Amino acid sequence: MLGIGILGCGRIGQVHAKSIRTLETARIIAVADAVPEAAARLATHCQARVETAHDLIAAKDVDAVVICTPTDTHFELIHSAAKAGKAIFCEKPVDLSTDRIKDCIKVVESAGVPFMTGFNRRFDPNFAALRARLTAGEIADVELVMILSRDPAPPPVSYIKSSGGLFRDMMIHDFDMARFLLGEEIETVHAVGSALVDPEIGLAGDVDTAAVMLTTGSGKICQISNSRRATYGYDQRIEVHGARGMLRAENQLEHTLEIATETGFRRAPAQHFFLERYAGAYLAEMSAFVSAVENGSAPKPSIQDGLHAQILADAATVAHTDKRIVKI
Amino acid sequence: MLGIGILGCGRIGQVHAKSIRTLETARIIAVADAVPEAAARLATHCQARVETAHDLIAAKDVDAVVICTPTDTHFELIHSAAKAGKAIFCEKPVDLSTDRIKDCIKVVESAGVPFMTGFNRRFDPNFAALRARLTAGEIADVELVMILSRDPAPPPVSYIKSSGGLFRDMMIHDFDMARFLLGEEIETVHAVGSALVDPEIGLAGDVDTAAVMLTTGSGKICQISNSRRATYGYDQRIEVHGARGMLRAENQLEHTLEIATETGFRRAPAQHFFLERYAGAYLAEMSAFVSAVENGSAPKPSIQDGLHAQILADAATVAHTDKRIVKI
Amino acid sequence: MLGIGILGCGRIGQVHAKSIRTLETARIIAVADAVPEAAARLATHCQARVETAHDLIAAKDVDAVVICTPTDTHFELIHSAAKAGKAIFCEKPVDLSTDRIKDCIKVVESAGVPFMTGFNRRFDPNFAALRARLTAGEIADVELVMILSRDPAPPPVSYIKSSGGLFRDMMIHDFDMARFLLGEEIETVHAVGSALVDPEIGLAGDVDTAAVMLTTGSGKICQISNSRRATYGYDQRIEVHGARGMLRAENQLEHTLEIATETGFRRAPAQHFFLERYAGAYLAEMSAFVSAVENGSAPKPSIQDGLHAQILADAATVAHTDKRIVKI
Amino acid sequence: MLGIGILGCGRIGQVHAKSIRTLETARIIAVADAVPEAAARLATHCQARVETAHDLIAAKDVDAVVICTPTDTHFELIHSAAKAGKAIFCEKPVDLSTDRIKDCIKVVESAGVPFMTGFNRRFDPNFAALRARLTAGEIADVELVMILSRDPAPPPVSYIKSSGGLFRDMMIHDFDMARFLLGEEIETVHAVGSALVDPEIGLAGDVDTAAVMLTTGSGKICQISNSRRATYGYDQRIEVHGARGMLRAENQLEHTLEIATETGFRRAPAQHFFLERYAGAYLAEMSAFVSAVENGSAPKPSIQDGLHAQILADAATVAHTDKRIVKI
């Protein structure tokens, strides 16, 4: 039975807490949050203690921490938890600075603690099935990967300003997925972007619509597109072409009902946003973390996966801003 | 090169004429119609002669006749053509009276002429693919056949009055399809029907919405449903269940475009009616007739197939009217 | 907070227990089972007491009972629980005898306790969406309902022998659904059936493949088909035709992945069986029961719904056995 | 009745001839081909004269020419036909050199003859429906266009060597489609490519797998991908995202049949190649050409459209070869 401490009791902290409660091999010992009410509410729901982050990390019955606090606090918490010998699950991004991530890698490796980066999409049942068939060789060698991610609506411009920009805040998931599916490191990055959804986003120095092309050493190609808007639900699709065929994972719709009238055949919108679409993924992710820690195997995606995705996000940002092709 | 005479230059006669013109092994020699203008128009288009039905059947360069006249004229034309030694393609139904069809069978068999009944749906590429896979054993033995046919809108009540009723006029296609797919003769017929689309149809003694269950000697089951109304296009679907799986043929939509908005994902309506949906079927049907005649093989569906479908249509009419289960 | 006692700790009892644990307004107080180990295991998991059925029903902190025991025990438990003033959730079928169900109705009405019959499919998100659109008038008046249910594989013949037969054991769900969607009581029942999946089922006096036609007073028609076998997963579909169009609810597939190769485009099988397909339905069902009891509204489906479905199942059994059309 | 001369009697010449034969407002007067047998065969089939290209262009009863000869002969034929005052339909590409196309534009404009460039895909019913809805504003302003084209198998390497390369030979269709859908001229071109299908193609200096990003002045983005291989049929899809939703046109499959077995639900492959998929497009294209000439309206796509597509193909070739972003 793995004792877990939740650091950060906001939306994503609650999601992970819910997942842990359904696992038979883990339980929530304590929770911490800068907002006392948030911590208290989650603690009551989970029958767990409220503690400061410092005390939670120090607690003897806490074997692992789940870091769900704002990105700029990850660095300190990773350092403290690693030094305290705790297994660490950290939400993406590990940090907006690759130098600081490298520093985290050092402390994690020196402490020898398990570390998992929260790229939840690897655990989506549809994408996981895609990856499994790819690995099984069903379409032979990968030639082209196409990833599309569209949020239902943009976040507040205030959030955008501190987000690091679309390539680091939103497309980072797709960079991790590209690496996961290509099976090879990226060598060149092309990126374009525009503020077409909301001019305020442009004024804030960011884009809301973007496309990227990646190439690998052996010539594999990946196309990514992102938008902060989709009227028909959260659009999350992947398509992979190989020598023997194609694999594509479609959206999950709200239900399977179809209505046929004079205007044709109409199916439901895609599930609204990440809490709905990735409900299964979050559960599988936390289950994988707990299993890895209990089995003594290295959790995946690793902290290095977190670093590599960040490097690609930085490269895409530069490629877009400087209007040039960036080599990794 | 097979010389063909078209008897009846209405809508379906024109469809067959168009098909024959694309075949390299047949050509239209002459056409006949009770309405001189109709015959003249088609003759010009096909560069063929206009003749009376009598002369057309007698013409030496006419090897085969395609009978597209009103149902009550089929009997005489079949007799004349058979006696003149012509190959015969006759639109469904051969006749509304099974006794008269049996009489036609006699004259056709005694003349030894090829005869094909115009059940076009057997030649629909989707249904033909379904039948081919069934015959290839892909789902093993058939257990349940489901056939659904819905017209986009009811014909005029005047037509309904002389049609023989829905079971003979519309569902006869489905009875032929049931026999084609079950691979076994029908033993019992259950039938229910209502006038839900248009009360005038009910007043005319007919139904516009109906369902039938058929069983065979070995216990196979077939469900059929018909309606004179479908707002979303001509609805023509078949589903067959066997020991190893299911085969289903979906509608052909107007195009493959999908639009996604707040209300979900919308595809086009089904193709409007039989001229659109069965365009490919009509061509394949006439091609099969010409090939069979030229090769000396017996065309299928045969005149006996026409008889069997009519027997089932009569049985369903009785089952519905007398509210009893009819044994064949 | 509603205190609940679980009567019967087998598979379906565990499903309901799991649902209740996720509800914020109910908790499991006690569980009972004829097999002590089964009760002990579920009690541990739910942090609930183990009790005899008698004591559980008598317990002051138990406000409602969830009856998941074998069908032949329902009658006694319903009587005891009603007399003890408990709200009752009872798995389908209430009883295999309509007379005994009528007797249960008397005791329930006389006690004035809330009663819900466990027809879970009404709560399936896809079917619920279908019903909601129907009620909203999106396709206007219903004309034809088509329901198909196929289990992935037949149960043991030993189970079949005491099941009451396919029409009572399996199709009873579809009879309830037919009533739910037609919005009108059934007047006539046609039924046919065969043992095509396993001859042992036929020797046991039952069928494994069956089809039914129902009609209502206003002439609406319902077609149902059932089979104990489907190689491609649990097949659960409904299609409803109305004056303005069609509504159809498709299966839920295991995932949204599609693979394209020389043989075409392949999607995943349907979810395996009822635990997977109706996971959401079971949760919504128990949530509806708890809400109704807490709000003082009458839970639906009612015990009368349970009776009506049983009457139709009996009628279909007679229609099949006696080879006649049965009037209700 | 428009009199038409066919220049070039190979595969595409035969396709256009077949289309013209079904039109009521045009007929084929004469055909010409460097291979006398090819010309003779088509002439017999169309009941047309065989002539030299020179005589055909000079013939008084020829109102329009359809140029289907090898690309390097287009320049001369366009000049001759324009000077002879004939309406011109010319297969894509007009020429591999943009300078020579500009020269053709001069002679065509100076002669004042109608000219249509054979970008058949604009006439595909699915893409045409997509464009019609776009123009009707159904998804509001375009933000992102995604075009995917994959041939079933690569052409011979000998063909590749003289093709001008994938960007000019294959992706030129997609460049025209991008312009057609974006409604704005392209400003920047990113391109990457690899020889992943056949190393011989790489040795011949070309690629067989490629991706391109285009941007417009207002920041709209277009992603294109091409491959010379698709095991599951000719893959031709377009997806357009706008402020109010998405439009996507899927492939046309061989038929609508679906088979369900233990491995899931399988549909047919996409139609094999361009002759099958674009059969409807070729007919609509020729019909549009004939109508435009008869009505005196300017046929679209114009010769300028041919030029613009060629400019983009050149730009993509340079972008790929020089590994730089190209501004138009």
Coordinates of N, CA and C in Angstrom, one line a residue, chain A residues 154-213:
Chain A
P154 N -10.4 29.4 -25.9 CA -9.1 29.9 -25.3 C -9.2 30.2 -23.8
P155 N -8.1 30.0 -23.1 CA -8.1 30.4 -21.6 C -8.1 32.0 -21.6
P156 N -8.2 32.5 -20.4 CA -8.2 34.0 -20.2 C -6.8 34.5 -20.7
V157 N -6.8 35.7 -21.2 CA -5.5 36.3 -21.7 C -4.6 36.4 -20.6
S158 N -5.1 36.6 -19.4 CA -4.2 36.7 -18.2 C -3.4 35.4 -18.0
Y159 N -4.0 34.3 -18.2 CA -3.4 33.0 -18.2 C -2.3 32.9 -19.3
I160 N -2.7 33.3 -20.5 CA -1.9 33.2 -21.6 C -0.5 33.9 -21.4
K161 N -0.6 35.1 -20.7 CA 0.6 35.9 -20.5 C 1.6 35.2 -19.7
S162 N 1.2 34.3 -18.8 CA 2.2 33.6 -18.0 C 2.4 32.2 -18.4
S163 N 1.9 31.8 -19.5 CA 1.8 30.4 -19.9 C 3.1 29.9 -20.6
G164 N 4.0 30.9 -21.0 CA 5.1 30.5 -21.8 C 4.8 30.5 -23.3
G165 N 3.5 30.7 -23.6 CA 3.1 30.7 -25.0 C 2.6 29.3 -25.5
L166 N 1.8 29.3 -26.5 CA 1.1 28.1 -27.0 C 2.1 26.9 -27.2
F167 N 3.2 27.2 -27.8 CA 4.1 26.0 -28.0 C 4.6 25.3 -26.8
R168 N 4.7 26.1 -25.7 CA 5.2 25.5 -24.4 C 4.0 25.1 -23.5
D169 N 2.9 25.8 -23.7 CA 1.8 25.5 -22.8 C 0.8 24.4 -23.3
M170 N 0.6 24.5 -24.6 CA -0.4 23.6 -25.2 C 0.3 22.5 -26.1
M171 N 1.1 22.9 -27.0 CA 1.7 22.0 -27.9 C 2.7 21.0 -27.3
I172 N 3.1 21.3 -26.0 CA 4.1 20.5 -25.4 C 3.6 19.0 -25.3
H173 N 2.3 18.8 -25.1 CA 1.7 17.5 -25.1 C 1.9 16.8 -26.5
D174 N 1.8 17.6 -27.5 CA 2.0 17.0 -28.9 C 3.4 16.7 -29.2
F175 N 4.3 17.5 -28.6 CA 5.8 17.2 -28.8 C 6.1 15.9 -28.1
D176 N 5.5 15.7 -26.9 CA 5.8 14.4 -26.2 C 5.2 13.3 -27.0
M177 N 4.0 13.5 -27.5 CA 3.3 12.4 -28.3 C 4.1 12.1 -29.6
A178 N 4.7 13.1 -30.2 CA 5.5 13.0 -31.5 C 6.7 12.1 -31.2
R179 N 7.4 12.3 -30.1 CA 8.5 11.5 -29.7 C 8.1 10.1 -29.4
F180 N 7.0 10.0 -28.7 CA 6.4 8.7 -28.3 C 6.1 7.8 -29.5
L181 N 5.6 8.4 -30.6 CA 5.2 7.7 -31.7 C 6.3 7.5 -32.8
L182 N 7.1 8.5 -32.9 CA 8.2 8.5 -34.0 C 9.3 7.4 -33.6
G183 N 9.5 7.3 -32.3 CA 10.5 6.3 -31.9 C 11.9 6.7 -32.3
E184 N 12.1 8.0 -32.4 CA 13.4 8.6 -32.9 C 13.5 10.0 -32.5
E185 N 14.6 10.6 -32.2 CA 14.7 12.0 -31.8 C 14.5 12.9 -33.0
I186 N 14.0 14.1 -32.7 CA 13.7 15.1 -33.7 C 15.0 15.8 -34.0
E187 N 15.2 16.2 -35.3 CA 16.4 16.9 -35.7 C 16.0 18.3 -36.1
T188 N 14.9 18.5 -36.8 CA 14.6 19.9 -37.3 C 13.2 20.3 -36.9
V189 N 13.0 21.6 -36.7 CA 11.7 22.1 -36.3 C 11.3 23.3 -37.1
H190 N 10.2 23.2 -37.8 CA 9.6 24.3 -38.5 C 8.3 24.7 -37.7
A191 N 8.0 26.0 -37.6 CA 6.8 26.4 -36.9 C 6.2 27.7 -37.4
V192 N 4.9 27.7 -37.5 CA 4.2 28.9 -37.9 C 3.1 29.1 -37.0
G193 N 2.6 30.3 -36.8 CA 1.5 30.6 -35.9 C 0.9 31.9 -36.1
S194 N -0.4 32.1 -35.7 CA -1.1 33.3 -35.9 C -2.1 33.5 -34.7
A195 N -2.5 34.7 -34.6 CA -3.6 35.0 -33.6 C -4.9 35.2 -34.4
L196 N -5.6 34.1 -34.7 CA -6.8 34.2 -35.5 C -8.1 34.1 -34.6
V197 N -8.0 33.5 -33.5 CA -9.1 33.3 -32.6 C -9.5 34.6 -31.8
D198 N -8.4 35.2 -31.3 CA -8.6 36.4 -30.4 C -7.5 37.3 -30.6
P199 N -7.7 38.5 -31.2 CA -6.5 39.5 -31.4 C -5.8 39.8 -30.0
E200 N -6.6 39.7 -28.9 CA -5.9 40.0 -27.6 C -4.8 39.1 -27.4
I201 N -4.9 37.8 -27.8 CA -3.8 36.9 -27.7 C -2.6 37.3 -28.4
G202 N -2.9 37.8 -29.6 CA -1.8 38.4 -30.4 C -1.1 39.5 -29.7
L203 N -1.9 40.4 -29.2 CA -1.3 41.6 -28.5 C -0.5 41.2 -27.2
A204 N -0.9 40.0 -26.7 CA -0.2 39.5 -25.5 C 1.1 38.8 -26.0
G205 N 1.4 38.8 -27.3 CA 2.6 38.2 -27.8 C 2.6 36.7 -28.1
D206 N 1.3 36.2 -28.1 CA 1.2 34.8 -28.3 C 0.4 34.5 -29.6
V207 N 0.3 33.2 -29.9 CA -0.6 32.8 -31.0 C -1.6 31.9 -30.5
D208 N -2.7 31.7 -31.3 CA -3.8 30.8 -30.9 C -4.0 29.7 -31.9
T209 N -3.3 29.8 -33.0 CA -3.4 28.8 -34.1 C -2.0 28.6 -34.6
A210 N -1.6 27.3 -34.7 CA -0.2 27.1 -35.0 C 0.0 25.7 -35.7
A211 N 1.0 25.7 -36.5 CA 1.4 24.4 -37.1 C 2.9 24.2 -37.0
V212 N 3.3 22.9 -36.9 CA 4.7 22.6 -36.8 C 5.0 21.4 -37.7
M213 N 6.2 21.4 -38.2 CA 6.7 20.2 -38.9 C 8.0 19.8 -38.2

